[in-house]
Coordinates of C-alpha atoms in Angstrom, one line a residue:
Chain A
M11 CA 0.0 0.0 0.0
A12 CA 1.5 3.3 -1.1
L13 CA 0.4 5.1 2.0
S14 CA 3.0 3.3 4.0
K15 CA 5.5 5.8 2.6
L16 CA 3.6 8.4 4.5
D17 CA 5.0 7.1 7.7
N18 CA 8.2 8.9 6.9
L19 CA 6.3 12.2 6.8
Y20 CA 3.7 11.6 9.5
R21 CA 5.3 9.8 12.4
Q22 CA 3.2 9.4 15.5
V23 CA 5.1 12.2 17.4
I24 CA 4.3 14.6 14.5
L25 CA 0.6 13.7 14.6
D26 CA 0.6 14.1 18.4
H27 CA 2.0 17.6 18.0
S28 CA -0.5 18.5 15.3
S29 CA -3.5 17.3 17.2
H30 CA -2.3 18.7 20.6
P31 CA 0.0 21.5 19.7
H32 CA 2.2 23.0 22.5
H33 CA 2.1 26.7 23.3
H34 CA -1.0 27.2 21.1
G35 CA -3.1 30.3 21.7
V36 CA -2.5 33.8 22.7
L37 CA 0.0 35.4 25.2
D38 CA -1.3 37.9 27.8
E39 CA 1.8 40.0 27.3
S40 CA 3.9 40.0 24.2
T41 CA 6.8 42.1 23.0
N42 CA 6.1 41.5 19.4
E43 CA 3.6 39.7 17.1
I44 CA 4.1 38.4 13.6
E45 CA 1.5 37.2 11.1
M46 CA 2.8 35.2 8.2
N47 CA 1.0 33.4 5.4
N48 CA 1.9 30.9 2.7
P49 CA 0.2 32.5 -0.3
T50 CA 0.3 29.3 -2.4
C51 CA -1.9 27.5 0.0
G52 CA -3.5 30.0 2.4
D53 CA -2.0 28.7 5.6
V54 CA -1.7 31.5 8.2
I55 CA 0.2 31.7 11.4
Q56 CA 0.1 34.3 14.1
L57 CA 3.1 34.2 16.4
Q58 CA 3.4 36.1 19.6
L59 CA 6.8 36.5 21.3
H60 CA 7.8 37.7 24.7
I61 CA 11.5 38.6 24.4
E62 CA 13.3 40.1 27.4
D63 CA 17.0 41.0 27.5
G64 CA 17.6 39.0 24.3
V65 CA 16.0 35.9 25.6
I66 CA 12.8 34.3 24.3
K67 CA 10.9 34.0 27.6
D68 CA 7.7 32.7 26.1
M69 CA 5.7 32.4 22.9
R70 CA 2.3 31.3 21.5
F71 CA 1.1 30.6 18.0
D72 CA -2.3 30.5 16.4
G73 CA -3.8 30.5 12.9
S74 CA -4.7 27.7 10.5
G75 CA -2.5 25.2 8.9
C76 CA -2.0 21.6 7.9
S77 CA -0.7 19.0 10.3
I78 CA 2.9 19.6 9.1
S79 CA 2.9 23.3 9.7
T80 CA 1.0 23.0 13.0
A81 CA 3.3 20.2 14.3
S82 CA 6.4 22.1 13.2
A83 CA 5.3 25.3 14.9
S84 CA 4.6 23.4 18.1
M85 CA 8.0 21.7 18.0
M86 CA 9.6 25.0 17.4
T87 CA 8.1 26.5 20.5
D88 CA 9.5 23.7 22.6
A89 CA 12.9 24.1 21.0
V90 CA 13.3 27.9 21.3
I91 CA 11.6 29.0 24.5
G92 CA 14.4 29.9 27.0
K93 CA 16.9 30.3 24.2
T94 CA 18.6 33.6 23.3
E95 CA 17.7 35.3 20.0
Q96 CA 21.0 34.3 18.6
E97 CA 20.6 30.7 19.6
A98 CA 17.1 30.7 18.0
L99 CA 18.4 32.1 14.8
V100 CA 21.0 29.3 14.6
L101 CA 18.2 26.7 15.2
I102 CA 16.0 28.3 12.5
E103 CA 18.9 28.0 10.0
Q104 CA 19.6 24.4 11.1
F105 CA 15.9 23.4 10.8
S106 CA 15.7 25.0 7.3
E107 CA 18.7 23.0 6.2
L108 CA 17.3 19.8 7.7
V109 CA 13.9 19.9 5.9
Q110 CA 15.7 20.6 2.7
G111 CA 17.6 17.4 3.1
N112 CA 21.0 19.0 3.8
E113 CA 23.6 17.9 6.4
T114 CA 23.1 19.8 9.7
G115 CA 25.3 18.2 12.2
D116 CA 24.1 17.7 15.8
L117 CA 20.3 17.8 15.9
D118 CA 19.9 17.6 19.7
D119 CA 18.9 21.2 20.2
L120 CA 16.1 20.9 17.7
G121 CA 14.3 18.4 20.0
D122 CA 11.2 16.8 18.4
A123 CA 11.6 19.1 15.4
A124 CA 14.4 16.8 14.2
M125 CA 11.6 14.3 13.4
L126 CA 10.6 16.5 10.5
S127 CA 13.6 15.5 8.5
G128 CA 11.2 13.3 6.4
V129 CA 9.7 16.4 4.9
A130 CA 12.8 16.7 2.6
K131 CA 11.3 13.8 0.6
F132 CA 8.1 15.8 0.0
P133 CA 9.3 19.0 -1.6
A134 CA 5.8 20.4 -1.9
R135 CA 5.6 20.4 1.9
I136 CA 8.8 22.1 2.8
K137 CA 7.1 25.5 3.0
C138 CA 4.5 24.0 5.4
A139 CA 7.3 23.0 7.7
T140 CA 9.2 26.2 7.7
L141 CA 6.2 28.7 8.0
G142 CA 6.4 29.0 11.8
W143 CA 10.2 29.2 11.8
K144 CA 10.2 32.0 9.1
A145 CA 7.7 33.9 11.3
L146 CA 10.0 33.5 14.3
E147 CA 13.0 34.7 12.2
Q148 CA 11.1 37.7 11.0
G149 CA 10.0 38.5 14.6
I150 CA 13.5 38.3 16.0
L151 CA 15.1 40.3 13.1
E152 CA 12.3 43.0 13.2
K153 CA 12.8 43.3 16.9
Q154 CA 16.6 43.7 16.5
D155 CA 16.0 46.3 13.8
T156 CA 13.7 48.3 16.0
T157 CA 16.1 48.1 18.9
V158 CA 18.9 49.3 16.7
S159 CA 16.9 52.1 15.1
K160 CA 15.6 53.1 18.6
Q161 CA 19.2 53.2 19.8
L162 CA 20.3 55.2 16.7
H163 CA 17.3 57.5 17.3
R164 CA 18.4 58.1 20.9
E165 CA 22.0 58.7 19.7
D166 CA 20.7 61.2 17.2
K167 CA 19.0 63.1 19.9
G168 CA 22.1 62.9 22.1
E169 CA 20.2 61.0 24.8
Chain B
M268 CA -22.8 4.9 -19.0
Q269 CA -21.0 5.6 -22.2
T270 CA -17.3 5.3 -22.4
L271 CA -14.7 7.6 -23.9
D272 CA -11.9 5.2 -23.0
H273 CA -10.4 5.1 -26.5
W274 CA -9.8 8.9 -26.4
R275 CA -7.8 8.4 -23.2
Q276 CA -5.2 6.4 -25.2
D277 CA -4.2 9.6 -26.9
F278 CA -2.7 11.0 -23.7
P279 CA 0.9 9.6 -23.2
I280 CA 1.3 11.3 -19.9
L281 CA -1.6 9.3 -18.4
K282 CA 0.2 6.0 -19.0
Q283 CA 2.6 6.3 -16.1
Q284 CA 3.1 5.3 -12.5
V285 CA 3.3 7.9 -9.8
N286 CA 4.6 6.8 -6.4
D287 CA 4.3 3.2 -7.7
E288 CA 0.6 3.5 -8.5
P289 CA -1.0 4.1 -11.9
L290 CA -1.6 7.9 -12.2
V291 CA -5.1 9.2 -11.7
Y292 CA -4.9 12.8 -12.8
L293 CA -7.7 14.8 -11.2
D294 CA -6.3 18.3 -11.4
N295 CA -7.9 19.3 -14.6
A296 CA -9.3 22.6 -13.4
A297 CA -5.6 23.7 -12.9
T298 CA -4.5 22.4 -16.3
T299 CA -5.4 19.5 -18.6
Q300 CA -3.1 17.0 -20.3
K301 CA -2.3 17.2 -24.0
P302 CA -3.2 14.5 -26.5
Q303 CA -0.6 13.2 -29.0
Q304 CA -2.4 14.9 -31.8
V305 CA -1.8 18.4 -30.3
L306 CA 1.8 17.6 -29.4
D307 CA 2.4 16.4 -33.0
V308 CA 1.0 19.6 -34.5
I309 CA 3.2 21.8 -32.3
E310 CA 6.3 19.7 -33.2
A311 CA 5.4 19.7 -36.9
Y312 CA 5.1 23.5 -36.8
Y313 CA 8.5 23.9 -35.4
Q314 CA 10.0 21.3 -37.6
Q315 CA 8.5 22.4 -40.9
D316 CA 6.8 25.8 -40.8
N317 CA 8.4 28.0 -38.1
A318 CA 8.6 31.6 -39.2
N319 CA 7.3 35.0 -38.0
V320 CA 3.8 35.8 -39.0
H321 CA 2.2 38.7 -40.9
R322 CA 5.4 40.2 -42.2
G323 CA 7.4 37.8 -44.3
V324 CA 7.0 37.3 -48.0
H325 CA 8.8 33.9 -48.0
T326 CA 7.0 30.6 -48.1
L327 CA 7.6 29.6 -44.4
A328 CA 6.2 33.0 -43.3
E329 CA 3.2 32.4 -45.5
R330 CA 2.6 28.9 -44.0
A331 CA 3.1 30.1 -40.4
T332 CA 0.7 33.0 -41.0
K333 CA -1.9 30.8 -42.6
S334 CA -1.8 28.2 -39.8
Y335 CA -2.0 30.9 -37.1
E336 CA -4.9 32.6 -38.7
T337 CA -6.6 29.3 -39.4
A338 CA -6.4 28.7 -35.7
R339 CA -8.2 31.9 -35.1
E340 CA -11.0 30.8 -37.4
K341 CA -11.2 27.5 -35.5
V342 CA -11.7 29.5 -32.3
Q343 CA -14.3 31.7 -33.9
Q344 CA -16.3 28.6 -35.0
F345 CA -15.8 26.8 -31.7
I346 CA -17.4 29.6 -29.6
Q347 CA -19.6 30.7 -32.5
A348 CA -18.5 34.3 -32.7
K349 CA -19.7 36.3 -35.8
S350 CA -16.2 37.2 -37.1
T351 CA -12.5 36.5 -36.5
K352 CA -12.2 40.2 -35.8
E353 CA -13.8 39.4 -32.5
I354 CA -11.1 36.8 -31.5
L355 CA -8.0 38.1 -29.8
F356 CA -5.2 35.8 -28.9
T357 CA -3.9 36.5 -25.4
R358 CA -1.6 34.7 -22.9
G359 CA -4.6 33.2 -21.2
T360 CA -7.8 34.1 -19.2
T361 CA -5.9 36.3 -16.8
T362 CA -4.5 38.5 -19.6
S363 CA -7.9 38.5 -21.4
L364 CA -9.6 39.8 -18.3
N365 CA -6.9 42.3 -17.6
W366 CA -7.2 43.7 -21.1
V367 CA -11.0 44.2 -20.6
A368 CA -10.5 45.8 -17.2
K369 CA -7.7 48.1 -18.6
S370 CA -9.0 49.0 -22.0
Y371 CA -12.8 48.8 -21.7
G372 CA -12.7 49.8 -18.0
D373 CA -10.7 53.0 -18.7
L374 CA -13.1 53.9 -21.4
A375 CA -16.4 53.2 -19.7
V376 CA -16.0 53.5 -15.9
E377 CA -16.1 56.7 -14.0
K378 CA -16.0 57.8 -10.4
G379 CA -19.0 56.5 -8.5
D380 CA -19.8 53.8 -11.1
E381 CA -20.1 50.2 -10.0
I382 CA -18.5 47.0 -11.2
V383 CA -20.4 43.8 -10.2
I384 CA -18.7 40.4 -9.6
S385 CA -19.5 37.6 -7.2
Y386 CA -17.9 35.9 -4.2
A387 CA -17.2 32.8 -6.3
E388 CA -14.6 34.4 -8.6
H389 CA -11.0 33.4 -9.3
H390 CA -8.5 36.1 -8.4
S391 CA -8.0 36.9 -12.1
N392 CA -11.7 38.0 -12.1
I393 CA -11.3 40.0 -8.9
V394 CA -8.0 41.8 -8.8
P395 CA -8.1 43.5 -12.3
W396 CA -11.5 45.0 -11.2
Q397 CA -10.2 46.1 -7.8
Q398 CA -7.4 47.9 -9.6
L399 CA -9.9 49.5 -12.1
A400 CA -12.1 50.6 -9.2
K401 CA -9.1 52.1 -7.4
R402 CA -8.0 54.0 -10.6
K403 CA -11.4 55.4 -11.2
G404 CA -12.9 55.8 -7.8
A405 CA -15.5 53.2 -8.7
K406 CA -17.1 50.6 -6.4
L407 CA -16.6 46.9 -6.6
V408 CA -19.8 45.1 -5.6
Y409 CA -20.2 41.4 -4.8
I410 CA -23.2 39.2 -5.6
E411 CA -23.8 36.8 -2.7
L412 CA -24.1 33.0 -2.9
T413 CA -27.0 30.9 -1.7
D414 CA -26.4 28.4 1.1
D415 CA -26.4 25.5 -1.3
G416 CA -23.6 27.0 -3.5
Y417 CA -25.4 28.8 -6.3
L418 CA -25.1 32.4 -7.4
D419 CA -28.0 34.2 -5.6
L420 CA -30.1 35.5 -8.5
E421 CA -32.3 37.6 -6.3
D422 CA -29.2 39.3 -5.0
A423 CA -27.9 39.7 -8.6
K424 CA -31.1 41.6 -9.4
A425 CA -30.5 43.8 -6.4
K426 CA -26.8 44.5 -7.1
I427 CA -27.0 45.1 -10.8
T428 CA -28.4 48.6 -11.1
D429 CA -28.2 51.6 -13.4
Q430 CA -25.0 52.5 -11.6
T431 CA -23.4 49.2 -12.9
K432 CA -21.1 49.6 -15.9
I433 CA -19.6 46.2 -15.9
V434 CA -20.8 42.8 -14.7
S435 CA -18.0 40.1 -14.7
L436 CA -18.8 36.5 -13.7
A437 CA -17.4 33.0 -14.1
H438 CA -19.5 30.8 -16.4
V439 CA -18.4 27.9 -14.1
S440 CA -16.9 28.4 -10.6
N441 CA -13.4 26.9 -10.3
V442 CA -14.1 25.9 -6.7
L443 CA -17.9 25.3 -6.4
G444 CA -18.2 23.7 -9.9
G445 CA -21.7 25.3 -10.4
I446 CA -22.8 26.6 -13.8
N447 CA -24.1 30.2 -13.8
P448 CA -27.1 31.1 -15.9
I449 CA -25.1 33.5 -18.1
K450 CA -27.8 34.2 -20.5
T451 CA -30.2 35.4 -17.8
L452 CA -27.4 37.4 -16.1
T453 CA -26.4 39.0 -19.4
E454 CA -30.0 40.1 -20.1
L455 CA -30.0 41.6 -16.6
A456 CA -26.8 43.5 -17.2
H457 CA -28.0 44.8 -20.6
Q458 CA -31.3 46.0 -19.1
H459 CA -29.2 48.3 -17.0
G460 CA -26.8 49.4 -19.7
A461 CA -23.9 47.4 -18.4
V462 CA -21.6 45.1 -20.4
M463 CA -21.3 41.4 -19.5
V464 CA -17.8 39.9 -19.1
V465 CA -17.5 36.2 -18.7
D466 CA -14.6 34.2 -17.3
G467 CA -15.0 31.0 -19.4
A468 CA -11.8 29.2 -18.1
Q469 CA -13.8 26.4 -16.6
S470 CA -16.7 26.2 -19.0
T471 CA -15.1 26.4 -22.5
P472 CA -13.2 23.1 -22.1
H473 CA -16.2 21.2 -20.9
M474 CA -19.4 22.3 -22.7
P475 CA -20.6 23.9 -25.9
V476 CA -20.3 27.7 -25.7
N477 CA -22.1 30.0 -28.1
V478 CA -21.1 33.6 -27.4
T479 CA -23.5 35.0 -29.9
E480 CA -26.5 33.2 -28.4
L481 CA -25.4 34.1 -24.9
D482 CA -25.1 37.7 -26.2
V483 CA -22.1 38.3 -23.8
D484 CA -19.9 41.3 -24.6
F485 CA -16.6 39.7 -23.6
Y486 CA -15.7 36.0 -23.0
A487 CA -12.2 34.9 -21.8
F488 CA -10.6 31.4 -21.7
S489 CA -7.3 29.6 -21.7
G490 CA -5.9 27.1 -24.1
H491 CA -4.1 24.9 -21.5
K492 CA -7.3 24.0 -19.7
M493 CA -8.7 22.5 -22.9
C494 CA -5.9 20.2 -24.1
G495 CA -3.9 23.0 -25.7
P496 CA -0.5 24.4 -24.7
T497 CA 0.2 26.9 -21.9
G498 CA 0.7 30.6 -22.8
I499 CA -2.2 30.9 -25.2
G500 CA -5.7 32.1 -24.5
V501 CA -8.6 34.0 -26.1
L502 CA -10.5 37.2 -25.5
Y503 CA -13.7 37.3 -27.4
G504 CA -15.2 40.8 -27.6
K505 CA -18.1 42.2 -29.6
Q506 CA -16.7 44.0 -32.6
A507 CA -18.4 47.3 -31.9
L508 CA -16.8 47.4 -28.5
L509 CA -13.4 46.3 -29.6
E510 CA -13.4 49.0 -32.3
K511 CA -13.9 51.7 -29.6
M512 CA -11.2 50.3 -27.3
E513 CA -7.6 51.3 -27.2
P514 CA -4.9 48.6 -27.3
V515 CA -3.3 47.7 -24.0
E516 CA 0.1 47.0 -25.5
F517 CA 2.0 48.8 -28.2
G518 CA 4.7 47.8 -30.6
G519 CA 5.2 45.8 -33.7
E520 CA 2.4 44.0 -35.5
M521 CA -0.4 46.1 -34.0
I522 CA 0.4 49.3 -35.9
D523 CA -0.8 50.6 -39.3
F524 CA 1.6 53.6 -39.7
V525 CA 4.2 54.9 -37.3
Y526 CA 5.3 58.5 -37.5
P527 CA 8.0 60.1 -35.2
Q528 CA 5.4 61.5 -32.8
E529 CA 2.3 59.3 -33.3
S530 CA 1.0 56.2 -34.8
T531 CA -2.2 54.6 -36.1
W532 CA -3.4 51.2 -35.3
S533 CA -3.9 48.1 -37.4
E534 CA -7.4 46.8 -37.8
L535 CA -9.1 44.2 -35.6
P536 CA -8.0 41.7 -34.3
W537 CA -4.3 42.6 -34.8
K538 CA -4.8 46.1 -33.2
F539 CA -4.5 44.3 -29.8
E540 CA -1.7 41.8 -30.6
A541 CA 1.5 43.7 -30.1
G542 CA 4.8 41.9 -30.8
T543 CA 5.4 38.4 -32.1
P544 CA 2.5 36.4 -30.9
N545 CA 2.6 32.9 -29.4
I546 CA 2.4 31.3 -32.9
A547 CA 3.0 27.7 -31.8
G548 CA 0.5 28.3 -29.0
G549 CA -2.2 29.5 -31.3
I550 CA -1.7 26.6 -33.7
G551 CA -1.6 24.2 -30.8
L552 CA -4.9 25.6 -29.5
G553 CA -6.3 25.2 -33.0
A554 CA -5.3 21.5 -32.9
A555 CA -6.9 21.1 -29.4
I556 CA -10.1 22.6 -30.8
D557 CA -10.0 20.1 -33.7
Y558 CA -9.5 17.3 -31.2
L559 CA -12.3 18.4 -28.8
T560 CA -14.6 18.9 -31.8
A561 CA -14.0 15.4 -33.1
I562 CA -15.2 14.1 -29.7
G563 CA -18.0 16.6 -29.6
M564 CA -18.5 19.2 -26.9
D565 CA -22.0 17.9 -26.2
T566 CA -20.6 14.4 -25.8
I567 CA -17.9 15.7 -23.4
H568 CA -20.4 17.6 -21.3
Q569 CA -22.8 14.7 -21.1
Y570 CA -20.1 12.2 -20.2
E571 CA -18.7 14.5 -17.5
Q572 CA -22.2 15.0 -16.1
E573 CA -22.6 11.2 -15.9
L574 CA -19.2 10.9 -14.2
V575 CA -20.2 13.5 -11.6
A576 CA -23.5 11.8 -11.0
Y577 CA -21.5 8.6 -10.4
V578 CA -18.8 10.0 -8.0
L579 CA -20.6 12.8 -6.1
P580 CA -23.0 10.4 -4.1
K581 CA -20.0 8.1 -3.4
L582 CA -18.0 11.0 -2.0
E583 CA -21.0 12.3 0.0
A584 CA -21.5 8.9 1.5
I585 CA -18.0 8.9 3.1
E586 CA -18.4 9.9 6.7
G587 CA -16.7 13.2 7.5
V588 CA -16.5 14.4 3.9
T589 CA -18.0 17.8 3.1
I590 CA -18.6 18.7 -0.6
Y591 CA -18.8 22.4 -1.5
G592 CA -21.1 23.8 -4.2
P593 CA -24.4 22.5 -5.6
K594 CA -25.4 19.1 -4.4
D595 CA -27.5 18.2 -7.5
P596 CA -25.1 16.5 -9.9
K597 CA -27.0 18.1 -12.8
D598 CA -25.8 21.5 -11.6
H599 CA -22.3 20.4 -10.7
T600 CA -19.5 20.2 -13.2
G601 CA -16.4 18.0 -12.8
V602 CA -14.9 20.5 -10.4
I603 CA -15.4 19.0 -6.9
A604 CA -14.0 20.8 -3.8
F605 CA -14.2 18.8 -0.6
N606 CA -12.7 18.5 2.9
I607 CA -12.3 15.6 5.2
E608 CA -13.3 16.4 8.8
G609 CA -10.3 16.8 11.1
L610 CA -7.8 16.7 8.2
H611 CA -6.1 19.6 6.5
P612 CA -6.5 19.5 2.7
H613 CA -2.7 19.6 2.3
D614 CA -2.3 16.4 4.2
V615 CA -5.1 14.9 2.2
A616 CA -3.5 15.9 -1.1
T617 CA -0.1 14.5 0.0
A618 CA -1.7 11.2 1.0
L619 CA -3.7 11.0 -2.2
D620 CA -0.6 11.7 -4.2
M621 CA 1.1 8.7 -2.5
E622 CA -1.9 6.7 -3.9
G623 CA -1.2 8.1 -7.3
V624 CA -4.2 10.4 -7.3
A625 CA -3.3 14.0 -8.2
V626 CA -5.6 16.6 -6.7
R627 CA -5.2 20.2 -5.7
A628 CA -5.2 21.6 -2.2
G629 CA -5.3 25.2 -1.1
H630 CA -7.4 28.3 -1.8
H631 CA -7.6 27.7 -5.6
C632 CA -6.9 31.4 -6.3
A633 CA -10.3 32.2 -4.7
Q634 CA -9.5 33.6 -1.3
P635 CA -12.6 35.8 -1.0
L636 CA -14.7 32.7 -1.7
L637 CA -13.0 30.6 1.0
Q638 CA -13.4 33.5 3.4
Y639 CA -17.0 33.6 2.4
L640 CA -17.4 29.9 3.0
K641 CA -15.3 30.3 6.3
V642 CA -12.9 27.5 5.4
P643 CA -9.1 28.2 5.1
A644 CA -8.6 25.7 2.3
T645 CA -10.1 22.8 0.5
A646 CA -9.0 19.8 -1.5
R647 CA -10.3 19.8 -5.1
A648 CA -10.7 16.9 -7.5
S649 CA -11.5 18.0 -11.1
F650 CA -12.4 15.6 -13.9
Y651 CA -12.0 15.7 -17.7
F652 CA -13.4 13.5 -20.4
Y653 CA -10.3 11.2 -20.2
N654 CA -11.1 10.3 -16.6
T655 CA -13.1 7.1 -16.0
K656 CA -15.3 5.5 -13.4
E657 CA -12.2 3.6 -12.3
D658 CA -10.5 6.9 -11.6
A659 CA -13.5 8.0 -9.6
D660 CA -13.3 4.7 -7.6
R661 CA -9.6 5.2 -7.0
L662 CA -10.3 8.7 -5.6
V663 CA -12.9 7.3 -3.3
D664 CA -10.7 4.4 -2.1
A665 CA -7.7 6.8 -1.6
I666 CA -9.9 9.1 0.5
L667 CA -10.9 6.1 2.6
A668 CA -7.3 5.0 3.0
T669 CA -6.3 8.5 3.9
K670 CA -8.9 8.7 6.7
E671 CA -7.8 5.4 8.0
F672 CA -4.1 6.4 8.0
F673 CA -4.7 9.6 9.9
Q674 CA -7.2 8.1 12.3
N675 CA -5.0 5.1 13.3
G676 CA -1.6 6.5 12.4
L677 CA -0.7 3.2 10.7
I678 CA -2.1 1.0 8.0

């Protein structure tokens, strides 16, 4: 039966994450929010971050997506909460390489997200897996940009 | 049930295995496959006749021009237009609709005017009108749908008023699969002095179309959805309107005389066709029309209706499957959007692909419709005359296997 190949893509742990996603919902207090969509399929994710002193203290995600994008976002939250922004950016890059089938070295820090390596064999689904991670990357980079521009602004004013 | 099995043999691409299963191609609303006859004509053109059209005196140029213009005649006869002057070759339905919105829109629409479309339109029949409305300060008005997936004719009567300058509707919805009563809607538009534009991308490949009898002002469709190549499409327009309209693109082929500071335009239909056209595309579309005509558009329509009557009840009978659009198979073309409860359509499409069944998943370039239906995405199976009852059974079986896989994790 051809569906047996699907086991590579949908392992039980992935299905668990998609049906009971971790850190799903809305934060009471967030430092920044990102909405990102996948225009080819209509998936949408809303990501809320609470970043303090360069550390991701907490995060929540919401929106609508397939089991791959939901599981991936759920696994991502497990992997990056408590990490610094820089550590998270490294994980995002590592995950992106992983789902494209490239060598990524030690996968321990990715946690359950390492299970998504099977996505590489389903090229049409890579964008599903990376949606949440791209949103996180944008959130971190935007925050760094605003911080930098605020600092510059202060310097301009001589504060 | 009749069978069109022997026609299926003409499609080499259908004779392959995908993921170790015989391919069942059910993404015909996105694009159709090409029969050997069409592929042969395109190859022969490049091998024997290739030359630029309308400008050479040599023999190949003569042959290429004749084949290209003969294709235009085939299109004219296929949709029963009065003259080849009314048949413009374009890149596809999207370009056709953009030309109407730009050229006719700029001519006829003013501040405060209204353009009427429906919630069941493809993005290509929404965005050009949004842009026109923005340019002119006009208003884009949407006709509602009924709960059972039909265009709401009562609402159409309320929305189409003397303020309306353009009504633009799909003949067949690319998601809901329903057939709109274009003749009635055209009469309504004309009663209020509006022109009727029809997106025929999902109708022209599947049923007889007679633009003269429908009395529509513009009709757009694509070659690649009707066994022809990509990159070629048609805009039909009534001659009197096309005469008044300005070209959208300028350059070679479309001019009469060019002076340093101004130019005059060529006559219809060439006035609109700037630059070297898609010659092989036009000829390929002509070959596709020959092919479809040999089967018979009535036969194709009737066969697909029988196929839908066969598969729709089977899909509806699967627990947890929701079908969108009209429930009566008589009103439902071979475009069938559906969802399986608890499963995202992407996951469904990947699973069906593993079973060799190709369907589309997503928003089908109709985001306002999916917002209207309050679903983020759907799966969509779309049939053509080369699909069979066995294909329909394979779809049903693959859906059952998919449900089983995701419910139990293993098979």
